[in-house]
Amino acid sequence: MSGWDTPARSYSRLSKPIFTTSGKSCWPATPRPCSIGQRCSVAVQVRDFEEIRVGDELPPLVKEIGMARMMAYGAATWDFVRLHYDADYVRELGFDAPFVDGQMMGGFLTQLTQDWAGPQAFLSKLAFRNRVMAYPGDTLTCRGIVTGLSSSDEGGMVECDLWVENQRKEKVVDPASALIRFPLMAGS
């Protein structure tokens, strides 16, 4: 397999998607980490570019922020900046608590777009600006809406406006945008 035949993320060892009774294709669900210490399964929809419309909303992605998640992110990215884990140090600097690494928001937005787009789509561009700090105990909701569609020989391109808000409805990340490339289905 190569090119568009290869899922953006590997969900299965199968080389082809399975088909549901409605005729939609999807990759079989396999366990993947949902949150620290838990596992879940997710059925991945293969989204058809031809069915996407300007104004479509991406399903919200909710993230509970805790020190364990922040530490795991720091360990995974080798980013051990004390601002993100050392409570005494950040209090000396005048902050209430360690705060979320801004780059973590990029990971959340990538997950939002890729979960919506499916395994055959490719996130071509992601841009975002952090506006408000997020702290342990916050609940962040990532949201998006389709704002543009175009197609070329290389595939269908979907433009999305994205944002992240906390439980107080403050925009933690805004503005943000994504450009996602979809394969054109046979006959398109």
C-alpha positions as a Markdown table, in Angstrom:
| # | Residue | x | y | z |
|---|---|---|---|---|
| 1 | Met | 0.0 | 0.0 | 0.0 |
| 2 | Ser | 1.1 | 3.5 | -0.7 |
| 3 | Gly | -0.2 | 7.0 | -1.1 |
| 4 | Trp | -4.0 | 7.3 | -0.6 |
| 5 | Asp | -4.3 | 3.6 | 0.1 |
| 6 | Thr | -2.5 | 4.0 | 3.4 |
| 7 | Pro | -4.5 | 5.3 | 6.4 |
| 8 | Ala | -3.0 | 8.4 | 8.0 |
| 9 | Arg | -3.0 | 6.5 | 11.3 |
| 10 | Ser | -2.9 | 2.7 | 11.6 |
| 11 | Tyr | -6.0 | 1.4 | 13.2 |
| 12 | Ser | -5.9 | -2.1 | 11.9 |
| 13 | Arg | -3.7 | -4.6 | 10.1 |
| 14 | Leu | -6.3 | -5.0 | 7.5 |
| 15 | Ser | -5.4 | -3.5 | 4.1 |
| 16 | Lys | -9.0 | -2.5 | 3.2 |
| 17 | Pro | -11.8 | -0.9 | 5.2 |
| 18 | Ile | -14.8 | -2.9 | 6.2 |
| 19 | Phe | -18.3 | -1.8 | 5.0 |
| 20 | Thr | -21.3 | -1.2 | 7.3 |
| 21 | Thr | -24.9 | -2.1 | 6.4 |
| 22 | Ser | -25.4 | 1.5 | 5.3 |
| 23 | Gly | -22.7 | 1.0 | 2.6 |
| 24 | Lys | -20.3 | 3.4 | 4.4 |
| 25 | Ser | -16.8 | 2.2 | 4.8 |
| 26 | Cys | -14.9 | 2.3 | 8.1 |
| 27 | Trp | -11.8 | 0.9 | 9.5 |
| 28 | Pro | -12.4 | -1.7 | 12.3 |
| 29 | Ala | -12.3 | -0.4 | 15.8 |
| 30 | Thr | -9.1 | -1.3 | 17.7 |
| 31 | Pro | -8.2 | -0.3 | 21.3 |
| 32 | Arg | -6.4 | 3.0 | 21.6 |
| 33 | Pro | -5.7 | 5.2 | 24.7 |
| 34 | Cys | -8.6 | 7.5 | 25.4 |
| 35 | Ser | -7.2 | 9.0 | 28.6 |
| 36 | Ile | -4.4 | 8.1 | 31.0 |
| 37 | Gly | -5.1 | 4.7 | 32.5 |
| 38 | Gln | -8.0 | 3.9 | 30.3 |
| 39 | Arg | -8.5 | 2.2 | 27.0 |
| 40 | Cys | -11.4 | 2.4 | 24.6 |
| 41 | Ser | -12.3 | 1.4 | 21.1 |
| 42 | Val | -13.4 | 3.7 | 18.3 |
| 43 | Ala | -14.9 | 3.0 | 14.9 |
| 44 | Val | -13.2 | 5.2 | 12.3 |
| 45 | Gln | -15.4 | 6.6 | 9.6 |
| 46 | Val | -13.9 | 7.0 | 6.1 |
| 47 | Arg | -15.3 | 10.4 | 5.2 |
| 48 | Asp | -16.1 | 11.1 | 1.5 |
| 49 | Phe | -15.0 | 14.6 | 0.3 |
| 50 | Glu | -18.1 | 14.8 | -1.9 |
| 51 | Glu | -20.4 | 14.7 | 1.1 |
| 52 | Ile | -18.7 | 17.6 | 3.0 |
| 53 | Arg | -20.4 | 21.0 | 3.0 |
| 54 | Val | -19.3 | 24.5 | 4.0 |
| 55 | Gly | -20.9 | 25.0 | 7.5 |
| 56 | Asp | -20.5 | 21.4 | 8.6 |
| 57 | Glu | -19.4 | 21.3 | 12.2 |
| 58 | Leu | -16.7 | 19.0 | 13.5 |
| 59 | Pro | -17.8 | 16.9 | 16.5 |
| 60 | Pro | -16.4 | 18.6 | 19.7 |
| 61 | Leu | -13.4 | 17.0 | 21.3 |
| 62 | Val | -13.4 | 17.3 | 25.1 |
| 63 | Lys | -10.1 | 17.1 | 27.1 |
| 64 | Glu | -9.9 | 17.0 | 30.9 |
| 65 | Ile | -6.7 | 18.6 | 31.9 |
| 66 | Gly | -4.8 | 17.1 | 34.8 |
| 67 | Met | -1.1 | 17.0 | 36.0 |
| 68 | Ala | -0.9 | 13.4 | 34.8 |
| 69 | Arg | -1.8 | 14.4 | 31.2 |
| 70 | Met | 0.6 | 17.3 | 31.3 |
| 71 | Met | 3.4 | 15.2 | 32.6 |
| 72 | Ala | 2.7 | 12.5 | 30.0 |
| 73 | Tyr | 2.8 | 15.2 | 27.2 |
| 74 | Gly | 6.1 | 16.6 | 28.6 |
| 75 | Ala | 7.6 | 13.1 | 28.7 |
| 76 | Ala | 6.4 | 12.2 | 25.2 |
| 77 | Thr | 7.8 | 15.4 | 23.7 |
| 78 | Trp | 11.0 | 15.6 | 25.8 |
| 79 | Asp | 9.7 | 19.1 | 26.9 |
| 80 | Phe | 10.5 | 19.3 | 30.6 |
| 81 | Val | 10.0 | 23.0 | 31.2 |
| 82 | Arg | 9.4 | 23.6 | 34.9 |
| 83 | Leu | 6.5 | 25.9 | 34.1 |
| 84 | His | 4.4 | 22.9 | 33.2 |
| 85 | Tyr | 4.9 | 20.7 | 36.3 |
| 86 | Asp | 6.6 | 22.5 | 39.2 |
| 87 | Ala | 4.0 | 24.2 | 41.4 |
| 88 | Asp | 6.5 | 25.8 | 43.8 |
| 89 | Tyr | 8.5 | 27.2 | 40.9 |
| 90 | Val | 5.5 | 28.8 | 39.1 |
| 91 | Arg | 4.2 | 30.3 | 42.3 |
| 92 | Glu | 7.6 | 32.0 | 42.8 |
| 93 | Leu | 7.0 | 33.5 | 39.3 |
| 94 | Gly | 3.6 | 34.7 | 40.2 |
| 95 | Phe | 1.4 | 32.1 | 38.6 |
| 96 | Asp | -1.3 | 30.1 | 40.5 |
| 97 | Ala | -0.3 | 26.7 | 39.2 |
| 98 | Pro | 1.6 | 25.0 | 36.4 |
| 99 | Phe | 0.0 | 25.6 | 33.1 |
| 100 | Val | -0.5 | 23.6 | 29.9 |
| 101 | Asp | 2.2 | 23.7 | 27.3 |
| 102 | Gly | 0.8 | 25.7 | 24.4 |
| 103 | Gln | 2.0 | 23.1 | 21.9 |
| 104 | Met | -0.3 | 20.6 | 23.5 |
| 105 | Met | -3.2 | 22.6 | 21.9 |
| 106 | Gly | -1.8 | 21.7 | 18.5 |
| 107 | Gly | -2.0 | 18.0 | 19.5 |
| 108 | Phe | -5.6 | 18.5 | 20.5 |
| 109 | Leu | -6.5 | 20.3 | 17.3 |
| 110 | Thr | -4.7 | 17.7 | 15.2 |
| 111 | Gln | -6.8 | 15.0 | 17.0 |
| 112 | Leu | -10.0 | 17.0 | 16.4 |
| 113 | Thr | -9.4 | 17.3 | 12.7 |
| 114 | Gln | -8.0 | 13.7 | 12.1 |
| 115 | Asp | -10.8 | 12.1 | 14.1 |
| 116 | Trp | -13.3 | 13.9 | 12.0 |
| 117 | Ala | -11.6 | 13.5 | 8.6 |
| 118 | Gly | -10.7 | 9.8 | 9.0 |
| 119 | Pro | -7.6 | 7.7 | 8.3 |
| 120 | Gln | -7.3 | 8.5 | 4.6 |
| 121 | Ala | -7.2 | 12.3 | 5.0 |
| 122 | Phe | -4.0 | 14.3 | 5.5 |
| 123 | Leu | -3.7 | 17.4 | 7.7 |
| 124 | Ser | -1.7 | 19.6 | 5.3 |
| 125 | Lys | -1.6 | 22.8 | 7.5 |
| 126 | Leu | -2.4 | 23.7 | 11.0 |
| 127 | Ala | -2.1 | 27.2 | 12.5 |
| 128 | Phe | -3.2 | 28.4 | 15.9 |
| 129 | Arg | -2.7 | 31.2 | 18.5 |
| 130 | Asn | -2.9 | 30.6 | 22.2 |
| 131 | Arg | -4.9 | 33.3 | 24.0 |
| 132 | Val | -5.7 | 32.2 | 27.5 |
| 133 | Met | -3.7 | 29.8 | 29.8 |
| 134 | Ala | -5.1 | 26.4 | 30.6 |
| 135 | Tyr | -4.5 | 24.8 | 34.0 |
| 136 | Pro | -5.0 | 21.4 | 35.7 |
| 137 | Gly | -8.6 | 21.0 | 36.5 |
| 138 | Asp | -9.8 | 22.8 | 33.3 |
| 139 | Thr | -12.1 | 21.1 | 30.8 |
| 140 | Leu | -11.2 | 22.1 | 27.2 |
| 141 | Thr | -13.5 | 21.7 | 24.3 |
| 142 | Cys | -12.0 | 21.8 | 20.8 |
| 143 | Arg | -14.4 | 22.8 | 18.1 |
| 144 | Gly | -14.4 | 23.4 | 14.3 |
| 145 | Ile | -16.4 | 24.3 | 11.3 |
| 146 | Val | -15.8 | 23.8 | 7.6 |
| 147 | Thr | -15.3 | 27.2 | 5.9 |
| 148 | Gly | -14.0 | 26.3 | 2.4 |
| 149 | Leu | -13.9 | 23.5 | -0.2 |
| 150 | Ser | -11.8 | 23.1 | -3.3 |
| 151 | Ser | -10.5 | 20.2 | -5.4 |
| 152 | Ser | -7.6 | 19.5 | -7.7 |
| 153 | Asp | -5.9 | 16.5 | -9.3 |
| 154 | Glu | -4.3 | 15.8 | -5.9 |
| 155 | Gly | -7.5 | 15.6 | -4.0 |
| 156 | Gly | -10.2 | 17.5 | -2.2 |
| 157 | Met | -9.1 | 20.3 | 0.1 |
| 158 | Val | -11.2 | 21.3 | 3.2 |
| 159 | Glu | -10.5 | 24.5 | 5.1 |
| 160 | Cys | -11.7 | 24.6 | 8.7 |
| 161 | Asp | -11.8 | 27.3 | 11.4 |
| 162 | Leu | -11.0 | 25.9 | 14.8 |
| 163 | Trp | -10.9 | 27.0 | 18.4 |
| 164 | Val | -10.6 | 25.7 | 21.9 |
| 165 | Glu | -12.6 | 27.0 | 24.8 |
| 166 | Asn | -12.5 | 26.2 | 28.5 |
| 167 | Gln | -15.4 | 25.4 | 30.9 |
| 168 | Arg | -15.9 | 29.2 | 31.4 |
| 169 | Lys | -16.4 | 29.6 | 27.6 |
| 170 | Glu | -13.2 | 31.6 | 27.3 |
| 171 | Lys | -11.4 | 31.1 | 24.0 |
| 172 | Val | -8.1 | 29.4 | 25.0 |
| 173 | Val | -7.1 | 29.0 | 21.3 |
| 174 | Asp | -8.4 | 31.5 | 18.7 |
| 175 | Pro | -7.9 | 31.9 | 15.9 |
| 176 | Ala | -6.9 | 28.5 | 14.5 |
| 177 | Ser | -7.3 | 27.0 | 11.1 |
| 178 | Ala | -6.6 | 23.7 | 9.3 |
| 179 | Leu | -6.3 | 22.6 | 5.7 |
| 180 | Ile | -7.1 | 18.9 | 5.2 |
| 181 | Arg | -6.5 | 17.0 | 2.0 |
| 182 | Phe | -8.9 | 14.2 | 1.1 |
| 183 | Pro | -8.5 | 11.6 | -1.6 |
| 184 | Leu | -11.0 | 11.9 | -4.4 |
| 185 | Met | -13.2 | 8.8 | -4.7 |
| 186 | Ala | -13.1 | 6.7 | -7.9 |
| 187 | Gly | -15.1 | 8.4 | -10.6 |
| 188 | Ser | -14.8 | 11.9 | -9.1 |
